[in-house]
Coordinates of C-alpha atoms in Angstrom, one line a residue:
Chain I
X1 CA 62.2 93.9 103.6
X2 CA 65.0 96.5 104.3
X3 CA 67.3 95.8 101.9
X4 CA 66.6 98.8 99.6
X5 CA 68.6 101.4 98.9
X6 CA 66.8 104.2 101.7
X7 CA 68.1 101.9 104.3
X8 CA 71.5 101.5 103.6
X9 CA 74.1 102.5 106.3
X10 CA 76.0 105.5 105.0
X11 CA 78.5 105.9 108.7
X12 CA 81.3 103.7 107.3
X13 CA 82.9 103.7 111.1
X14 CA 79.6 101.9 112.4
X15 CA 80.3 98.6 113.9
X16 CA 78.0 96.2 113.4
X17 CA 77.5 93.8 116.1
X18 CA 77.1 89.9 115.1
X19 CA 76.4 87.4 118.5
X20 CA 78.5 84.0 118.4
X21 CA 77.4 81.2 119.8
X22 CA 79.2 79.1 122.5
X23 CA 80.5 76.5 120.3
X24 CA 81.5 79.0 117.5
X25 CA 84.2 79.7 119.5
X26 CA 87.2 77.8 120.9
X27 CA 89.7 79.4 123.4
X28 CA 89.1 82.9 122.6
X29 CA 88.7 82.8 118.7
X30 CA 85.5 82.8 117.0
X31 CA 84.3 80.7 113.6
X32 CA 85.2 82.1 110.9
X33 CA 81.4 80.5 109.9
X34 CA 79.9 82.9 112.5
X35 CA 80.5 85.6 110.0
X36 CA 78.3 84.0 107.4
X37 CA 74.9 83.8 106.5
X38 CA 72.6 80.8 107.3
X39 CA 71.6 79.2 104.2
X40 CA 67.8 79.4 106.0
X41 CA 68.7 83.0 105.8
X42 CA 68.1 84.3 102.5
X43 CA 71.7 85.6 102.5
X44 CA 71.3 88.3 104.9
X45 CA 73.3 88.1 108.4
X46 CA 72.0 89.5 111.3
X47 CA 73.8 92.3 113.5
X48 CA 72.7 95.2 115.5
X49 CA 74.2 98.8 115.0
X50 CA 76.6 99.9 117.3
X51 CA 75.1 103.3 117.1
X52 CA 72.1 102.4 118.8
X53 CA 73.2 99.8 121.1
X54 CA 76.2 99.1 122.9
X55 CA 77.9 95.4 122.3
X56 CA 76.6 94.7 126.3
X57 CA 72.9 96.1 125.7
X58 CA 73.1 94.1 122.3
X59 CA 74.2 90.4 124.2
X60 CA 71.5 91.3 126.8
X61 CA 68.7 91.8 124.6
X62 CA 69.4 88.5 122.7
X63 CA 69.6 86.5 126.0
X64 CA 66.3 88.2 126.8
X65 CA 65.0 87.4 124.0
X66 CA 66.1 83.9 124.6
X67 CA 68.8 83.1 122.3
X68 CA 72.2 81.9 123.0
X69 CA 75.2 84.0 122.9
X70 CA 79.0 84.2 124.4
X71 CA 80.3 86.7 122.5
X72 CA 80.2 89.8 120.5
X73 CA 82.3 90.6 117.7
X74 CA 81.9 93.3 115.4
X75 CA 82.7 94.3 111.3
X76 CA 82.5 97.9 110.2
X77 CA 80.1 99.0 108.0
X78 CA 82.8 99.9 105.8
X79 CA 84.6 96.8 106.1
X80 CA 81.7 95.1 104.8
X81 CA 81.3 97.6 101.9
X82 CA 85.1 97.4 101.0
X83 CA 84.1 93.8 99.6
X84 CA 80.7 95.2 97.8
X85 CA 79.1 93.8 100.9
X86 CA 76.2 96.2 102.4
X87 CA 74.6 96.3 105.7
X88 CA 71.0 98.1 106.0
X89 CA 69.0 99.2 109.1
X90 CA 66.3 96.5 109.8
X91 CA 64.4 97.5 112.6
X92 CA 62.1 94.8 114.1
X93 CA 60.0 95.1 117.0
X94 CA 61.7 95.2 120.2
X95 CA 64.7 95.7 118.6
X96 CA 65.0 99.2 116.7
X97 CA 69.0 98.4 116.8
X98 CA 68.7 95.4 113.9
X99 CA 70.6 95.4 110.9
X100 CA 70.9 93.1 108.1
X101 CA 74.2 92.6 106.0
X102 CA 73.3 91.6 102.6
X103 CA 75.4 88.8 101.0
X104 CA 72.5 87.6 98.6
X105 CA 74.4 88.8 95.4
X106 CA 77.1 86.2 95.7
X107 CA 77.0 82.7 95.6
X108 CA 78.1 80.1 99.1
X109 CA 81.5 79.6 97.6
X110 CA 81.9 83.8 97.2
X111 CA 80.8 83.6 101.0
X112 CA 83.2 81.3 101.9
X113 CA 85.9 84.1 100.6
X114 CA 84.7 87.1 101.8
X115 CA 83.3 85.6 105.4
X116 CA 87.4 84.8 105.9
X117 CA 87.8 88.5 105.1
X118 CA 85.1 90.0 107.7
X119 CA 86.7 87.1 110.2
X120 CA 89.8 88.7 110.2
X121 CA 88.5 92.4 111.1
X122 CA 86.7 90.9 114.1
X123 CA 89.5 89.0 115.6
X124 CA 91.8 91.7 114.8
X125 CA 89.4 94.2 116.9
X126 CA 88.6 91.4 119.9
X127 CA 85.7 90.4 121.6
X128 CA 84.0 93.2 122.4
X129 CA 81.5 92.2 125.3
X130 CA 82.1 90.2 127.6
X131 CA 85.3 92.1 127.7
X132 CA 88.5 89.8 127.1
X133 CA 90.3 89.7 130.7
X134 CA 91.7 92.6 131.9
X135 CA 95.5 93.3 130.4
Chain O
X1 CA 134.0 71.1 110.3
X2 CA 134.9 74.3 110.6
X3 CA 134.8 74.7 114.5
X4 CA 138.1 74.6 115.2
X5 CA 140.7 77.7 115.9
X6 CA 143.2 78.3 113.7
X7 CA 146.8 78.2 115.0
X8 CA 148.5 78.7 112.0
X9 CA 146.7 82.0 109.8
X10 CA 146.0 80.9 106.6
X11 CA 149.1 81.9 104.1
X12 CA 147.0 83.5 101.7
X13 CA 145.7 86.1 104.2
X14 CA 149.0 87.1 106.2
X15 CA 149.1 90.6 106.0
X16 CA 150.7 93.0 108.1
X17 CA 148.8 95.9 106.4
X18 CA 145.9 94.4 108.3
X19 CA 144.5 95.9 111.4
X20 CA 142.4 92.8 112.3
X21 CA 141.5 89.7 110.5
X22 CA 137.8 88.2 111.9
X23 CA 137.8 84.7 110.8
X24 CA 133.9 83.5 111.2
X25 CA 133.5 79.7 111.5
X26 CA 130.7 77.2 112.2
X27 CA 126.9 77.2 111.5
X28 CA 126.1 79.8 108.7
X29 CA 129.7 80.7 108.0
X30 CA 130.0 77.0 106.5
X31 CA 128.4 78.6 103.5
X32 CA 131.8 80.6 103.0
X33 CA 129.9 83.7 103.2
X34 CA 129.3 86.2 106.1
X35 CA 126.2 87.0 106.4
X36 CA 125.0 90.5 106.5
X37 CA 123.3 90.1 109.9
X38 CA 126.9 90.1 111.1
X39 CA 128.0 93.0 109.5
X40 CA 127.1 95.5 112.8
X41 CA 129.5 92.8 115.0
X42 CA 132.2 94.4 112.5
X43 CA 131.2 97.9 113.8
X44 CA 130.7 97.6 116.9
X45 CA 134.0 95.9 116.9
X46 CA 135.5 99.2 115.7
X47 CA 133.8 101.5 117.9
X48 CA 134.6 99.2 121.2
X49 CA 138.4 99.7 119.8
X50 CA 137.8 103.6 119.7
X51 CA 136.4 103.8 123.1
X52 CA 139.5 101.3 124.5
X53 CA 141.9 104.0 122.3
X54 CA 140.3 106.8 123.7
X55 CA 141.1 105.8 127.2
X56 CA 145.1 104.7 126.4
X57 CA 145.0 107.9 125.0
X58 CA 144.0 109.8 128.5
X59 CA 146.0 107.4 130.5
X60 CA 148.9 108.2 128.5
X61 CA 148.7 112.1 128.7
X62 CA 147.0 112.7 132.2
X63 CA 147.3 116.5 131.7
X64 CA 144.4 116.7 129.2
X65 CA 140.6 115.6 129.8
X66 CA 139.9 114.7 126.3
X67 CA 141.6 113.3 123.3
X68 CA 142.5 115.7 120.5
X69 CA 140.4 117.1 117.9
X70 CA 139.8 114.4 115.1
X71 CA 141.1 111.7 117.3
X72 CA 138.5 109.5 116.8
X73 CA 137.9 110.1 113.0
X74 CA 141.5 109.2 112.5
X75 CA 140.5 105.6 112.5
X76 CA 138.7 104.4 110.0
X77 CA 138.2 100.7 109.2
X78 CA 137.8 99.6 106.1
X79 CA 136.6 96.2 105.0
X80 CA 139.9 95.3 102.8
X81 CA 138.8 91.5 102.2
X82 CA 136.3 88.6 102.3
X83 CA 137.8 85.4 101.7
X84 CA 136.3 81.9 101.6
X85 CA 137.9 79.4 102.8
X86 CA 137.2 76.8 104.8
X87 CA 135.0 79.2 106.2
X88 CA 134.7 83.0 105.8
X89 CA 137.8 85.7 107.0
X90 CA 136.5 89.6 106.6
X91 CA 140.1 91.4 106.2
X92 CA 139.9 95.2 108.0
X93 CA 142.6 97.9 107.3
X94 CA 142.9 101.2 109.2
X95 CA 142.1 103.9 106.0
X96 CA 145.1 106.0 104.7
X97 CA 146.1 108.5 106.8
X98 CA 147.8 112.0 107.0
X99 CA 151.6 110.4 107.8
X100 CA 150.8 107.4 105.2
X101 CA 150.7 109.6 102.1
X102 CA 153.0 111.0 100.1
X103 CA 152.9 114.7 99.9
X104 CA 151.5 115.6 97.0
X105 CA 148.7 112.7 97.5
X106 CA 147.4 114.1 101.1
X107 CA 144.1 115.1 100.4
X108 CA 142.9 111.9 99.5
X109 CA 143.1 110.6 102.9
X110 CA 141.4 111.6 106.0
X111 CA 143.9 114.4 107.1
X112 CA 144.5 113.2 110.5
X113 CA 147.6 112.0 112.6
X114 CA 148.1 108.5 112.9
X115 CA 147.5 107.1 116.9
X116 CA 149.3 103.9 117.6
X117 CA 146.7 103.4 120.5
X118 CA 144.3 102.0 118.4
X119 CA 147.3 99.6 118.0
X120 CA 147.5 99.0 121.7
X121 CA 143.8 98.9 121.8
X122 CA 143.5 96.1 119.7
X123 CA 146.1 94.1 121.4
X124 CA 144.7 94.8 124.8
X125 CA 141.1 93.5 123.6
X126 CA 142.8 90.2 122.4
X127 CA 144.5 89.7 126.2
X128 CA 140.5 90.6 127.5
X129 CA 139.4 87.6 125.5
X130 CA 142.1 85.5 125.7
X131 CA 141.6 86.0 129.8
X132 CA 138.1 85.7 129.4
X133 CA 138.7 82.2 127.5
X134 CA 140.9 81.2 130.2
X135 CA 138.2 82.3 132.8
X136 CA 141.1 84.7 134.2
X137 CA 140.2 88.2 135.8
X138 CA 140.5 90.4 133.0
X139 CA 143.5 92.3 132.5
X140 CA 143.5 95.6 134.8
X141 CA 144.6 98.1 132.5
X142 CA 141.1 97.7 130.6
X143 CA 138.5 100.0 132.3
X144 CA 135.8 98.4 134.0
X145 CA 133.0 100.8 132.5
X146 CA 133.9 99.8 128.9
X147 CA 132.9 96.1 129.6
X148 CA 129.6 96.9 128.6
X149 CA 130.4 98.0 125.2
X150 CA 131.0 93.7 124.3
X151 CA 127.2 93.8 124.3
X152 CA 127.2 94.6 120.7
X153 CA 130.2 92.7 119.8
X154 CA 129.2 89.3 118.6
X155 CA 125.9 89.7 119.3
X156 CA 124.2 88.1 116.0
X157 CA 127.2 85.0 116.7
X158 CA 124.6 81.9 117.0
X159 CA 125.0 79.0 119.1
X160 CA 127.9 77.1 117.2
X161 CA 129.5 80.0 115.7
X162 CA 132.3 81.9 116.6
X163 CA 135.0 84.2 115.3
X164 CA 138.5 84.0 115.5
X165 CA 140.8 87.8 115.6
X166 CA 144.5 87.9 114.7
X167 CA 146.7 90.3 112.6
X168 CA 150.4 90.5 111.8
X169 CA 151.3 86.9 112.3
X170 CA 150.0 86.6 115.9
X171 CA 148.2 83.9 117.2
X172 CA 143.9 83.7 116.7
X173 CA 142.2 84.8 119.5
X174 CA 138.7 83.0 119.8
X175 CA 135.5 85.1 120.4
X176 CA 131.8 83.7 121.1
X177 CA 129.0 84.1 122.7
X178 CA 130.2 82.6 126.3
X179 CA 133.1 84.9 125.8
X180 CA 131.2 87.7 125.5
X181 CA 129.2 86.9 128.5
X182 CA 131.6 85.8 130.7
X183 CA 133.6 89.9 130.0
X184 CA 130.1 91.6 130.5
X185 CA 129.1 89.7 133.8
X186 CA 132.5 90.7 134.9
X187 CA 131.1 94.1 135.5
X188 CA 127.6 93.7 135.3
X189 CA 124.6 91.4 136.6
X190 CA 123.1 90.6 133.3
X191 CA 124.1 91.0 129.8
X192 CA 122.3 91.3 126.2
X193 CA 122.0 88.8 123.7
X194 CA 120.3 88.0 120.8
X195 CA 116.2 87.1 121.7
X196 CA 114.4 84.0 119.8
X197 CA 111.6 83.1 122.7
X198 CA 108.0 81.9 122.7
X199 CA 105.6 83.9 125.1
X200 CA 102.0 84.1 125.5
X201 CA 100.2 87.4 124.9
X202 CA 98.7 89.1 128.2
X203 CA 97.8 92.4 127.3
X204 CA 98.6 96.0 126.5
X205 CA 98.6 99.5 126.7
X206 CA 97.7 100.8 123.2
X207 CA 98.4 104.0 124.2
X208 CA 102.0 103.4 125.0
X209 CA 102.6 100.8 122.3
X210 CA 103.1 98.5 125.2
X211 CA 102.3 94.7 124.6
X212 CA 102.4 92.6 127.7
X213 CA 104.0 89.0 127.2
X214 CA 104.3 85.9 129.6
X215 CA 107.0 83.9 129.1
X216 CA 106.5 79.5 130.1
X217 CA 107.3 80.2 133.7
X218 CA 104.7 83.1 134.0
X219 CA 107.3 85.7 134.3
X220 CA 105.8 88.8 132.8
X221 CA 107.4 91.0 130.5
X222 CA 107.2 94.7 128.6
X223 CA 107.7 94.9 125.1
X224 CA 106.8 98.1 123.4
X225 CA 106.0 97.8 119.6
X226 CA 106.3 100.0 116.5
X227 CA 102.6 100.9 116.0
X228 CA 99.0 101.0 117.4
X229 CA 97.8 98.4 114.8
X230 CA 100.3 96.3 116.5
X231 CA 99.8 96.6 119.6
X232 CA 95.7 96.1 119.1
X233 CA 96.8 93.3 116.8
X234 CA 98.5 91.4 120.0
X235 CA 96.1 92.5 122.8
X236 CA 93.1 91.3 119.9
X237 CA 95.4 88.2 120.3
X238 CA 95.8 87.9 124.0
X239 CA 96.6 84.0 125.4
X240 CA 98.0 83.5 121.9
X241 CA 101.7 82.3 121.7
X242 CA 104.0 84.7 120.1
X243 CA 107.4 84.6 118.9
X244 CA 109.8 87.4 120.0
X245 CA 112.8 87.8 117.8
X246 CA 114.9 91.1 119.3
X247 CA 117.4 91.2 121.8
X248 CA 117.4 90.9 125.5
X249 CA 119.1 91.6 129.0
X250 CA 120.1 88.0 130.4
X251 CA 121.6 87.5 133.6
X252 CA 124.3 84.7 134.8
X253 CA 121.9 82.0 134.4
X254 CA 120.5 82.9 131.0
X255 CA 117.3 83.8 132.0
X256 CA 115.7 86.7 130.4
X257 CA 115.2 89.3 132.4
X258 CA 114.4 92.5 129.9
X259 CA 113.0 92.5 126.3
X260 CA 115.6 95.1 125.1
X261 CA 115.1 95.5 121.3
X262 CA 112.4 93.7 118.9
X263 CA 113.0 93.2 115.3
X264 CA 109.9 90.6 114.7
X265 CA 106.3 89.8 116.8
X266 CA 105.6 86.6 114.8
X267 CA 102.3 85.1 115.8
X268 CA 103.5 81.6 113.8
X269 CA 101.6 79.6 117.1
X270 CA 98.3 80.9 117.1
X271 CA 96.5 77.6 117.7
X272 CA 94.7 76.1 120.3
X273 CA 96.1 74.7 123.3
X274 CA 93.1 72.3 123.9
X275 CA 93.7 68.7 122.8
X276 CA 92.0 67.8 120.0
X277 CA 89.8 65.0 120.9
X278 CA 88.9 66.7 124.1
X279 CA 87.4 69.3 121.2
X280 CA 85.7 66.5 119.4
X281 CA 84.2 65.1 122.3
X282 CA 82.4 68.5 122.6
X283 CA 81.5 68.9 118.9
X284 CA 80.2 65.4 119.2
X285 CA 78.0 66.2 122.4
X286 CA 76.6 69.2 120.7
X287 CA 72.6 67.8 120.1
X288 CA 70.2 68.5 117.0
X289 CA 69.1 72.2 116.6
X290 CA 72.4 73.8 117.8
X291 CA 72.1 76.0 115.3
X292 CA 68.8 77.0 114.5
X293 CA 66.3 74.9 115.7
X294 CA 66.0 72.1 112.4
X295 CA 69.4 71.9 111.8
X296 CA 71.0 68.1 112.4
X297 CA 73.7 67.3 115.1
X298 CA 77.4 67.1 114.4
X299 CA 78.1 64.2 111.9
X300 CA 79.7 61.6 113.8
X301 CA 81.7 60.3 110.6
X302 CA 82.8 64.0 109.6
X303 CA 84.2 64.2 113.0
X304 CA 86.0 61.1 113.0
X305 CA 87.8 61.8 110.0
X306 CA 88.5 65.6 110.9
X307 CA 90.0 63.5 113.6
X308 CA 92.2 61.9 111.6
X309 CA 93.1 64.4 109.2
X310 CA 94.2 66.7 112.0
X311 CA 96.6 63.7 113.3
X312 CA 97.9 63.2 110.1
X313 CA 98.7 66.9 109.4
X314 CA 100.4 67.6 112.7
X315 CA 102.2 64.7 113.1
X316 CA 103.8 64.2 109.6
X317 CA 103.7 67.8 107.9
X318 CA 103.9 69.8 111.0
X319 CA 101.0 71.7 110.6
X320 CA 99.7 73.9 113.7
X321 CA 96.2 72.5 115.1
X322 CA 93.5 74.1 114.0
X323 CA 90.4 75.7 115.4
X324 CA 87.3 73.1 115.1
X325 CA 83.8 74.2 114.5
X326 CA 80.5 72.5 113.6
X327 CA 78.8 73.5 110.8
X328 CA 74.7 73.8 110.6
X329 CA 74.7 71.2 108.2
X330 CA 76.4 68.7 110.2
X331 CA 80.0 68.9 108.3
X332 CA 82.9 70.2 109.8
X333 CA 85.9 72.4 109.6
X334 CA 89.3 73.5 110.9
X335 CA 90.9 76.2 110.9
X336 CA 93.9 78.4 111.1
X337 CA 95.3 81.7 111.0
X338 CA 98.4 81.9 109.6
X339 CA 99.9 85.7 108.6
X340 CA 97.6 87.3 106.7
X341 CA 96.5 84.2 105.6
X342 CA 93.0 82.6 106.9
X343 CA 92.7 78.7 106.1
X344 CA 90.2 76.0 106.2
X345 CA 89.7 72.5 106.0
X346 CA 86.4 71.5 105.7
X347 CA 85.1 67.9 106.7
X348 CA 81.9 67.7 103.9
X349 CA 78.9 65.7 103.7
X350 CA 77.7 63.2 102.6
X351 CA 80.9 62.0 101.3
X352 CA 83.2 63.1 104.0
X353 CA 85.4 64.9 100.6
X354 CA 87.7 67.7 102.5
X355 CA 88.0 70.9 100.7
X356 CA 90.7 73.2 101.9
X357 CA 90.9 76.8 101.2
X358 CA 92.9 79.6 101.8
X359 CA 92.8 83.3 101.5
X360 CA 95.3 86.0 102.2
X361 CA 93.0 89.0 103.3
X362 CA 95.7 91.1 102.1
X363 CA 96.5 90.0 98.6
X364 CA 93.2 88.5 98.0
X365 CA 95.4 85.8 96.7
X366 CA 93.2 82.3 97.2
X367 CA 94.2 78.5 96.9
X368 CA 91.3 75.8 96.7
X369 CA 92.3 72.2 96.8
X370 CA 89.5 69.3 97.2
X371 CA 90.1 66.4 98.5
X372 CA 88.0 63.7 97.3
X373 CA 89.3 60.6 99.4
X374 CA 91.3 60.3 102.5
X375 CA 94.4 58.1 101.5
X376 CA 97.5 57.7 100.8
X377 CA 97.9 60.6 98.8
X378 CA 95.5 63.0 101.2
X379 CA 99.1 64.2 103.1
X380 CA 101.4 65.1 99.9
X381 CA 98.4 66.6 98.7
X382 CA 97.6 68.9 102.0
X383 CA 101.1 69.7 102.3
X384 CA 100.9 70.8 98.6
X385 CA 98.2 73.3 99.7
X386 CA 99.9 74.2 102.4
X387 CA 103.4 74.8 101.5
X388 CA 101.5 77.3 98.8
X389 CA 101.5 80.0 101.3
X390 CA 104.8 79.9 101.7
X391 CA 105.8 81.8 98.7
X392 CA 104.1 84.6 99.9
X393 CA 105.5 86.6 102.9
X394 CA 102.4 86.3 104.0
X395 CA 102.9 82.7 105.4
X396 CA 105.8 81.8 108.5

């Protein structure tokens, strides 16, 4: 387990990179819900650091690893933080880049807030791979 | 009904010590009140009687170039009045002057000579109108290149308003906006106007603080904003609709041509163009384990009734669509962005209750209505929820 307090990202900047799955998102905008974790989950959401990987690398690597994905969106690390929300390095094997964001210390209702929160940074900031259409 | 010119001036404001009476009438000006938003008409009013002044002035005396020292600061107009009436009449006098005073008194006013061809002026821009209205040629002593300057005059006049100028005891002339098109196109291929338009996002440069917009006909269009966060905020938003509120070049068939001036970006139609039961149908496709292997498929009661809570919503409160998502547990939700405000609608199970929440990410302000049954009471008590984010700017 990596949430501990050795782990913890310090680089508020970093952005962490969550996958959404095709039909999390409609025309462009992503689930609010993609930004939550799984109950299954122990409270922890996935999401790779943007320090290691880039958002394409990232979405290849899942699809290699045979996941489904259509989209990458990202939250700082200090986005997450500015709602007591912290994100840890998790490396697994074959994937140094993993991260978990903690959300255990709040109940499903206090996700449903602060998920609406971390939604609105990533829609503000766009789809970052594949790239929205060219301008 | 106010929409009708005055032939006779209202006794109560006949005035001779009046350089202009603007008598607004029709849409907001049934209130009695003139709206501040009018206020610039008022000025640009004055300066497009400077620059017509300024002209007499170097017709009139062909040996000099420019006017005189303090020409232009010799007219001052002064808002004298507001009276309501049938509707509401701003009264303008020209400030005290030099040759008004007595003596003793002259350094309370502005120290200058008094023109009479801001007199002349005047009267010449009620025979532009007045030839205008008539859809006459424009009189020729009025210099072409000051056409433009009726850009600003009248430009915040909406459709069914219109003003009416007289002074002394002379006859109203009527000013709106087809007058002021029809003395700019006189001159010019397009003219500005006041902008209120829907167009889809396309892009930007964030660099430049240039957002690229669409309009329903594909043209394309430049608008250049106030800020980087705005511009990423629209090119984050790209193929959403957008409302432009600003002002615009429009040529002879009102069709925009140039986003000249933006006061507002208001993204108040930021919802899917995909019909909603073609967005069922795929929620209802979506098999067992979309999620994460165990999880169950879509519940086909939650999305019948998401179904009919989204009809209900749009047809009889208004309400944008929503976004529509499965959730792992087979419940699901809609949603909306709506300022700073994010919103949900959640179809639960096993009961098919609806809670509805809302959060503004700026405020952290947070509304949390539950729904238990769907009846007859389900719409007064969405539109409840809904009309909650209206008391914060926050909400469109």
């Amino acid at each position: 387990m990596s949430v501990v307090e050795e782990h913890k990202l310090g680089d508020l900047d970093e952005l962490l990179l969550r996958q959404v799955i095709e039909i999390w998102i409609q025309e462009g905008r992503p689930a609010t819900r993609a930004f939550q974790p799984n109950s299954n989950d122990e409270g922890q959401l996935s999401s790779d650091r943007n320090s290691m990987v880039t958002p394409r690398e990232a979405f290849e690597a899942y699809l290699a690893a045979g996941r489904k994905s259509s989209g990458v969106w990202a939250v700082t690390v200090g986005e997450y933080a500015a709602e007591t929300v912290y994100a840890y390095g998790d490396p697994l094997p074959g994937n140094a880049a993993h991260a978990l964001v903690d959300y255990s210390p709040y109940t499903a209702k206090d996700w449903r807030k602060i998920s609406k929160k971390f939604h609105a940074h990533a829609v503000r900031r766009g789809r970052l791979f594949p790239a929205e259409e060219a301008a | 009904m106010t929409d009708v010119p005055n032939q006779q001036p209202q006794p109560e404001i006949v005035d001779d010590s009046d350089f202009v009476r603007v008598r607004f009438a029709g849409g907001r000006f049934d209130s009695h009140t003139i709206p501040f938003d009018v206020l610039p008409d008022l000025a640009a009013y004055r300066d497009l009687v400077v620059e017509v002044a300024k002209h007499l002035f170097r017709e009139r005396n062909s040996d000099r170039q420019r006017v005189p020292k303090g020409f232009e600061e010799s007219f001052q107009l002064g808002l004298s009045q507001v009276i309501q009436g049938n509707s509401a009449t701003a009264l303008a006098q020209r400030l005290e002057t030099l040759e008004d005073q007595p003596a003793v008194d002259a350094q309370a006013g502005l120290g200058f000579p008094r023109y009479g061809e801001f007199e002349d002026a005047r009267d010449l821009l009620d025979r532009v109108i007045a030839a205008a209205n008539d859809d006459q040629p424009l009189p020729p002593e009025f210099p072409r290149e000051l056409v433009g300057k009726f850009n600003r005059f009248g430009q915040s006049l909406r459709a069914g308003e219109h003003a009416e100028l007289s002074h002394g005891r002379t006859a109203p002339v009527r000013y709106d906006s087809e007058t002021r098109k029809r003395i700019v196109l006189s001159a010019n291929a397009t003219y500005e106007n006041a902008l209120d338009q829907r167009f889809t996002l396309t892009g930007g440069e964030i660099r430049s603080y240039i957002v690229h917009l669409a309009d329903e006909d594909g043209t394309r269009f430049d608008l250049r904003v106030d800020s980087d966060e705005e511009c990423e905020k629209a090119i984050a938003r790209r193929r959403h609709q957008v409302r432009v509120v600003g002002a615009g070049l429009f040529d002879r068939q009102d069709r925009l041509t140039k986003i000249t001036k933006y006061k507002e970006l208001i993204y108040t139609d930021d919802e899917p163009q995909q019909a909603l039961e073609d967005r069922l149908g795929e929620i209802a496709r979506t098999p067992a384990g979309w999620y994460s292997g165990q999880n169950p498929a879509p519940d086909p009661s939650a999305i019948t009734r998401m179904g009919e809570l989204v009809a209900l919503i749009t047809t009889d409160a208004g309400v944008p669509m929503p976004y529509v998502y499965p959730l792992p547990d087979g419940s699901i939700t809609g949603e909306w962005t709506r300022g700073d405000w994010e919103i949900s609608a959640m179809v639960t199970l096993p009961y098919l209750a609806i809670e509805l929440h809302a959060l503004n990410v700026e405020t952290d302000e947070e509304l949390d209505v539950d729904i238990a049954q769907f009846d007859e009471h389900t719409l007064s008590a969405f539109s409840q929820f809904w009309n909650g984010m209206d008391s914060d700017t926050g909400g469109q």
